[in-house]
mmCIF file of C-alpha atoms in Angstrom:
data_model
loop_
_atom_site.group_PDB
_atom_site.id
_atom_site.type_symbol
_atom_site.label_atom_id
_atom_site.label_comp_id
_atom_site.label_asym_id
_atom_site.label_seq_id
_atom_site.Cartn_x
_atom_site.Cartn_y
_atom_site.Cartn_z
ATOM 1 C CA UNK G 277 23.222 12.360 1.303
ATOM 2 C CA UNK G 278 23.863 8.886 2.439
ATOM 3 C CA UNK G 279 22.934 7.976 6.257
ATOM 4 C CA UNK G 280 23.921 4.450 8.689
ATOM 5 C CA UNK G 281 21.774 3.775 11.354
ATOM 6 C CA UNK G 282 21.848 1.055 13.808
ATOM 7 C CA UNK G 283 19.898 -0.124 16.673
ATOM 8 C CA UNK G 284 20.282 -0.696 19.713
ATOM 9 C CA UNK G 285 22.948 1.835 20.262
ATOM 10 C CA UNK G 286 23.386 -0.900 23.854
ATOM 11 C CA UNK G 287 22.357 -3.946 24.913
ATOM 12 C CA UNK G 288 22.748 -6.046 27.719
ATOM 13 C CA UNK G 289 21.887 -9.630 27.160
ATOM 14 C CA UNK G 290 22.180 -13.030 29.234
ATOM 15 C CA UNK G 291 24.588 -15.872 28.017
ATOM 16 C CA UNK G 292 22.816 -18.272 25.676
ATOM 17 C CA UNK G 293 19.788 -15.631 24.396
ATOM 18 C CA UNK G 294 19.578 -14.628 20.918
ATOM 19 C CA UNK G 295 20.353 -12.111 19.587
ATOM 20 C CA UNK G 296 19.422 -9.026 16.338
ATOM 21 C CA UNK G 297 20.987 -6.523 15.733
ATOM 22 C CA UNK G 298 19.857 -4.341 12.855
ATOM 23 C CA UNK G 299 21.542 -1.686 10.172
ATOM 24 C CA UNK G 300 20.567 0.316 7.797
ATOM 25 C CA UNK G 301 21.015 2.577 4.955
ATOM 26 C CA UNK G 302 19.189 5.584 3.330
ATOM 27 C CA UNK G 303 20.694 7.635 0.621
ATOM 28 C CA UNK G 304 22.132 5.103 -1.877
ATOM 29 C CA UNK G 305 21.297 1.676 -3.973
ATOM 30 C CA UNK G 306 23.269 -1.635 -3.569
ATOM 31 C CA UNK G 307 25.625 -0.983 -1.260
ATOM 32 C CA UNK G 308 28.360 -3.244 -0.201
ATOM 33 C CA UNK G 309 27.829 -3.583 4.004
ATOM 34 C CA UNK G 310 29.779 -5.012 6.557
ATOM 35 C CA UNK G 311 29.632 -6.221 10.039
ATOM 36 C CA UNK G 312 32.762 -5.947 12.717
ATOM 37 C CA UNK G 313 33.266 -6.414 15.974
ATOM 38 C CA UNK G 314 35.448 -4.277 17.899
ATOM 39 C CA UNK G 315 36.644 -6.021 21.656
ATOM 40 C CA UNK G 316 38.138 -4.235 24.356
ATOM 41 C CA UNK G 317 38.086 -0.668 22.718
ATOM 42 C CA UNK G 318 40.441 -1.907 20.460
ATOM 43 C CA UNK G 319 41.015 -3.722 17.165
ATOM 44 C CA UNK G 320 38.298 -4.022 14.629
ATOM 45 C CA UNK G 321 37.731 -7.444 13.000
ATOM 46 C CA UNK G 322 35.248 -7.894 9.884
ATOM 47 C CA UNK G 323 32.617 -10.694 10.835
ATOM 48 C CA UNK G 324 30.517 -10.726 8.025
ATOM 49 C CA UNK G 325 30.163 -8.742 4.636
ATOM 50 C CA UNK G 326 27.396 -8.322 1.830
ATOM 51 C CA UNK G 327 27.679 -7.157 -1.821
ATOM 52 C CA UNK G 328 23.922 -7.827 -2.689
ATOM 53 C CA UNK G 329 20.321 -9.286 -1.497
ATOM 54 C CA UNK G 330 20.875 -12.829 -0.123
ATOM 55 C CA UNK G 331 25.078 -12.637 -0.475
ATOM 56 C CA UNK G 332 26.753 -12.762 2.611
ATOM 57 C CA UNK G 333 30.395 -13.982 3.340
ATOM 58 C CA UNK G 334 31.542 -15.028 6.173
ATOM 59 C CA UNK G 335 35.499 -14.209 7.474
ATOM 60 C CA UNK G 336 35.437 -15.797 10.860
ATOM 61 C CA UNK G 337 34.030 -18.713 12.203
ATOM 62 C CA UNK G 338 31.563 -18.253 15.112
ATOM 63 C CA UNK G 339 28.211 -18.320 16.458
ATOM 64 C CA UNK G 340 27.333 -15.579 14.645
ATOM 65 C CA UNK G 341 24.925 -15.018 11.337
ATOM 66 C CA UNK G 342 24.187 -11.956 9.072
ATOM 67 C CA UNK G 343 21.113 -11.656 6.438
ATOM 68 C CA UNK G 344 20.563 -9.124 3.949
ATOM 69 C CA UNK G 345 16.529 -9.779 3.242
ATOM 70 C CA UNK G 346 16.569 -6.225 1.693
ATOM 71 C CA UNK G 347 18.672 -4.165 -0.380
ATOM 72 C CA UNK G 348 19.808 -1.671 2.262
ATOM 73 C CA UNK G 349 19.093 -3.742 5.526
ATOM 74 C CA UNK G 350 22.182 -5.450 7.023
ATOM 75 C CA UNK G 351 20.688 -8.184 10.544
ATOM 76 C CA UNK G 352 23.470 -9.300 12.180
ATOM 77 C CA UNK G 353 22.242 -12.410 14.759
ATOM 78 C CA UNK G 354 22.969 -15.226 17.155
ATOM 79 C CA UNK G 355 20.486 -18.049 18.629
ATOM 80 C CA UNK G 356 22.699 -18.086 21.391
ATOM 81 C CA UNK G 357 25.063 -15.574 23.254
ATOM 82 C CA UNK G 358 28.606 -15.965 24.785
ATOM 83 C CA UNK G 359 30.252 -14.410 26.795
ATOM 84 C CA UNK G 360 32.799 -13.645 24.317
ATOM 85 C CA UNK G 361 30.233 -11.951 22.021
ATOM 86 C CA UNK G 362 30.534 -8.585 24.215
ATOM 87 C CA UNK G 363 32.103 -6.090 22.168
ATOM 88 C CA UNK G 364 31.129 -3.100 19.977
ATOM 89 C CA UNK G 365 29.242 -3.705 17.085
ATOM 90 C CA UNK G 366 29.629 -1.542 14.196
ATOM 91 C CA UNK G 367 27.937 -1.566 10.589
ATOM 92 C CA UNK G 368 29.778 -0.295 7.319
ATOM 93 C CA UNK G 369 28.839 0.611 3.805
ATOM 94 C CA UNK G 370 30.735 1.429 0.770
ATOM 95 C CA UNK G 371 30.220 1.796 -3.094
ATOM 96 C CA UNK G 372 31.525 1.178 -6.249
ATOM 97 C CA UNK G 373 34.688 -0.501 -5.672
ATOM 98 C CA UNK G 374 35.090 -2.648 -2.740
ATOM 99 C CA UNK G 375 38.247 -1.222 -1.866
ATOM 100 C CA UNK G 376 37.435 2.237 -1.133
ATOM 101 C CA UNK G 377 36.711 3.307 1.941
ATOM 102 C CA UNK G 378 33.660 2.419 4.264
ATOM 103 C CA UNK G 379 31.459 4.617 6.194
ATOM 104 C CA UNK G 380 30.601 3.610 9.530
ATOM 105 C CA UNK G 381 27.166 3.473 11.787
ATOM 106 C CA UNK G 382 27.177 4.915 15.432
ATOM 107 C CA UNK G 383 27.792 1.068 16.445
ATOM 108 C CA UNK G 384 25.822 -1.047 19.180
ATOM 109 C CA UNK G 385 27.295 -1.986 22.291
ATOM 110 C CA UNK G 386 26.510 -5.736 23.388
ATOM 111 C CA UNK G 387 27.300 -6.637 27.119
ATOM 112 C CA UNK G 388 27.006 -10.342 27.256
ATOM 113 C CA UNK G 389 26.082 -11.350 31.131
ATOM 114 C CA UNK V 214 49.780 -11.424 3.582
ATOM 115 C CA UNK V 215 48.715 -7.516 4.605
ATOM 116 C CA UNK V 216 49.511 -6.188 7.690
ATOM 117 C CA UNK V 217 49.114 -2.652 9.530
ATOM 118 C CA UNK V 218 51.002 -2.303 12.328
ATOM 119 C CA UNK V 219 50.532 1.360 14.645
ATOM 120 C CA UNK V 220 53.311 0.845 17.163
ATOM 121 C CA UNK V 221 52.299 3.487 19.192
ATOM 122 C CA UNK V 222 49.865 2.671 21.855
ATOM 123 C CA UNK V 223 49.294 6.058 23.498
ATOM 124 C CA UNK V 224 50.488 10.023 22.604
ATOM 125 C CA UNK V 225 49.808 12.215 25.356
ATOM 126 C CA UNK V 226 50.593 15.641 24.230
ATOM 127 C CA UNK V 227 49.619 19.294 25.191
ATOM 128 C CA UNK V 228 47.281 21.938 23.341
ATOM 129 C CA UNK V 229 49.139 23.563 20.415
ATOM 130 C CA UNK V 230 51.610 20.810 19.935
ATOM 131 C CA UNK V 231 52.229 18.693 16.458
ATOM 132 C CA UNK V 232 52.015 15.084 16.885
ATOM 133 C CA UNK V 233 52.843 12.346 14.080
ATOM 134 C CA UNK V 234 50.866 9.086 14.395
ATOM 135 C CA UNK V 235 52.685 6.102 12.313
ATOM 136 C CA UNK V 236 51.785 3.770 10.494
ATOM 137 C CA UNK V 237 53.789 1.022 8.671
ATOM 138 C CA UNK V 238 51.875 -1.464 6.265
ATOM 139 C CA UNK V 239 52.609 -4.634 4.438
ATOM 140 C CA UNK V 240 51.324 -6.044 1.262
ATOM 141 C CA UNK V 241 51.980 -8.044 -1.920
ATOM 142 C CA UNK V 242 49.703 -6.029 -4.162
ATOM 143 C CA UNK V 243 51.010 -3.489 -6.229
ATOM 144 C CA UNK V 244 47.452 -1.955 -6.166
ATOM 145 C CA UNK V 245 46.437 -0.964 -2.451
ATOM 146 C CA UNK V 246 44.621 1.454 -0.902
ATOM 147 C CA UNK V 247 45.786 3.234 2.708
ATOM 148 C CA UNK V 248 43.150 5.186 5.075
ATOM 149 C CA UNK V 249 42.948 6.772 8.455
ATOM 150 C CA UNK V 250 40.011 6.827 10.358
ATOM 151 C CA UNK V 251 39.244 8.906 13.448
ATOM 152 C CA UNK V 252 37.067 7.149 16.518
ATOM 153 C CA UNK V 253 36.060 9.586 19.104
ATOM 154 C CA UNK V 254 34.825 8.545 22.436
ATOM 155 C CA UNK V 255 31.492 8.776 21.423
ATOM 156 C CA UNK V 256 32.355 5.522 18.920
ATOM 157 C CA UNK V 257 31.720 5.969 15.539
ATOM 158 C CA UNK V 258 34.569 5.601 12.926
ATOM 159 C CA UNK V 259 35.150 8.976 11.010
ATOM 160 C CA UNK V 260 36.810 8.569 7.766
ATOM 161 C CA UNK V 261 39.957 11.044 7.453
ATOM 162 C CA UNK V 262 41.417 10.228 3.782
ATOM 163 C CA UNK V 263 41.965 7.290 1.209
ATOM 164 C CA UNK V 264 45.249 7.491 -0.269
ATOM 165 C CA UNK V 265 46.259 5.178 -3.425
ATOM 166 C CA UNK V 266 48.998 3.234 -4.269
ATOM 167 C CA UNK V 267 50.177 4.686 -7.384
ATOM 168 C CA UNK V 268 50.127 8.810 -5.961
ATOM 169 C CA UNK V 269 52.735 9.601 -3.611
ATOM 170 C CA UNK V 270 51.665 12.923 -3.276
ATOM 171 C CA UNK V 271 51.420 14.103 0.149
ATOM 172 C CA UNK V 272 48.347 15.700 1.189
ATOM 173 C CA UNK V 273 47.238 18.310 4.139
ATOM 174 C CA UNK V 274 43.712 19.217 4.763
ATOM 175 C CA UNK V 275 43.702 22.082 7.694
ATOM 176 C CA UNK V 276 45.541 21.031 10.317
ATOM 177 C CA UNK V 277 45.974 17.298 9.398
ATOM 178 C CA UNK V 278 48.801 16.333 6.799
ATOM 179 C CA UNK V 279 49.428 12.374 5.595
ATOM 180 C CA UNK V 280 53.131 11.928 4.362
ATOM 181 C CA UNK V 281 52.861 8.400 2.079
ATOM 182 C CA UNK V 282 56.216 6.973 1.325
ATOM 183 C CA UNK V 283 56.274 3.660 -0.458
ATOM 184 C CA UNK V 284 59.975 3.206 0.199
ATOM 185 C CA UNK V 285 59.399 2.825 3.929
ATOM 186 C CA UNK V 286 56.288 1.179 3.550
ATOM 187 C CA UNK V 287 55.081 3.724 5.880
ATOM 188 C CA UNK V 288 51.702 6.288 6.002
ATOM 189 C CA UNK V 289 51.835 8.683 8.769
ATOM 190 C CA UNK V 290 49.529 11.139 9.935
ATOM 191 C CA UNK V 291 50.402 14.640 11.641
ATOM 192 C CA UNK V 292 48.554 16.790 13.125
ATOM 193 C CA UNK V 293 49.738 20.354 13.202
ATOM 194 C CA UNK V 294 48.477 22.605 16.709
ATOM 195 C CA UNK V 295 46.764 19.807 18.104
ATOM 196 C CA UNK V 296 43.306 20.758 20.463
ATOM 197 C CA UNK V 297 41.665 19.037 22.687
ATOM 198 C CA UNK V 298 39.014 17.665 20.114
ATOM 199 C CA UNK V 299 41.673 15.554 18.702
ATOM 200 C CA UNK V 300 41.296 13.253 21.401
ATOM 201 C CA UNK V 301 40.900 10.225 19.826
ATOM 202 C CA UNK V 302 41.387 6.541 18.769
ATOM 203 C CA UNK V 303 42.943 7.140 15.237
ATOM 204 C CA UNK V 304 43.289 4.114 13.062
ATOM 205 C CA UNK V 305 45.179 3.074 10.083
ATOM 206 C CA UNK V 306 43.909 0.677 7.839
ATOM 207 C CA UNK V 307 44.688 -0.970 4.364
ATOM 208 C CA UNK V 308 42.722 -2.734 1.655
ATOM 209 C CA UNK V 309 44.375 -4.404 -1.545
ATOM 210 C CA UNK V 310 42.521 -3.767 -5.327
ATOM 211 C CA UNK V 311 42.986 -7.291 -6.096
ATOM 212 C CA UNK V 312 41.901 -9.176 -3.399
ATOM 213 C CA UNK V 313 37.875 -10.737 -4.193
ATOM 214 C CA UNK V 314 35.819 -10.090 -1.279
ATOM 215 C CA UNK V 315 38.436 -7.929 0.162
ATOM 216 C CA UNK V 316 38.112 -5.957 3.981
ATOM 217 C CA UNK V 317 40.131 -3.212 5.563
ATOM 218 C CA UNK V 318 42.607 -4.178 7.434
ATOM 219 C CA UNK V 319 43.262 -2.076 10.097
ATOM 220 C CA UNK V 320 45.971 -1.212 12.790
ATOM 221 C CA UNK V 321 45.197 -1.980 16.523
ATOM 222 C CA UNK V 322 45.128 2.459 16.935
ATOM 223 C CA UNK V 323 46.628 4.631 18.781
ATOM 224 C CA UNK V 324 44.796 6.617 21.443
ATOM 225 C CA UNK V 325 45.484 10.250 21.325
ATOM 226 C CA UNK V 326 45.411 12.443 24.402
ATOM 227 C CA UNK V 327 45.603 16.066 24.127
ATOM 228 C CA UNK V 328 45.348 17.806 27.407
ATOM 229 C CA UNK V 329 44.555 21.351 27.989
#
């Protein structure tokens, strides 16, 4: 069976340091993965998505990068934090189509200080 | 452009009630895909069902039931003798067969309370 981790499950960082945060998927080849961010308990929004090794799209502009170096690792980063960066972080895969539905991580929560 | 709107905020309801989440979508595709996912306090999204465009059919699984009309644009979620482990952020959420690169596009939630 197919298994999402990420790590950290929380974080508490200062305004302007970087920042890695790190998914990852066992069970299954080539998966499609996603980043989004959900703020304030509420609303999810999709940052950043992969279909293969070195493919990443981008939906929103920000301060924000993803890299896919390996086929089932999904690094979502920043060289510098805002405040605005605070949210909950949460990881998705899918296969096959990329219209079906995703299956989520446990998420990381980032508290930007 | 696609939309999900869940106008409900908040339910509040007691042990052993039914309670019908909505959910009203829009989209220009005539091949689209509808979901509900369940978020617990604990965080992680728990996929409940994919429904398709094309099958009307409604579907119940246990105590849950999804009623998909096309007419009204609408695919709500009921859940029959609710407990206390339904206590949840439950989110709707649509995704279009035609759209390159495409995302779900989900509803803001609604926060179910289910008291004791």
């Amino acid at each position: 069976s197919q298994t999402i981790h990420q790590w950290p499950a929380t974080l508490v960082q200062p305004v302007g340091s970087p920042l890695s945060l790190e998914c990852t998927v066992e069970g299954t080849s080539n998966p499609n993965l996603y980043w989004y961010r959900q703020a304030a308990g509420r609303g999810l929004q999709l940052l950043f998505y992969s279909v293969g090794i070195g493919q990443i799209s981008s939906e929103v502009p920000q301060n924000l990068s993803a890299s896919r170096p390996q086929d089932r690792q999904f690094i979502l980063s920043s060289k510098k934090l805002l405040l605005s960066d605070s949210g909950f972080y949460l990881c998705a895969w899918n296969y096959g189509q990329i219209s079906y539905e995703q299956y989520f991580g446990p998420g990381t929560r980032l508290t930007v200080t | 452009a696609q939309k999900v709107t869940q106008a409900q905020t908040e339910i509040s309801v007691v042990e052993k009630e039914d309670v019908t989440l909505d959910c009203v979508y829009e989209t220009r595709d005539t091949t689209y895909y509808l979901f509900w996912y369940k978020q617990p306090p604990s965080g992680e999204l728990v996929f409940l069902i994919r429904r398709n465009s094309f099958d009307e059919q409604n579907e119940i699984s246990g105590r849950y039931s999804w009623n998909f009309q096309k007419s009204t644009s609408s695919f709500n979620f009921t859940i029959t003798a609710s407990q206390v482990v339904d206590s949840a952020v439950y989110f709707c959420a649509l995704s279009e067969a035609n759209q390159a690169g495409t995302a779900l596009i989900f509803g803001k939630g609604t926060t179910l309370s289910v008291s004791s």
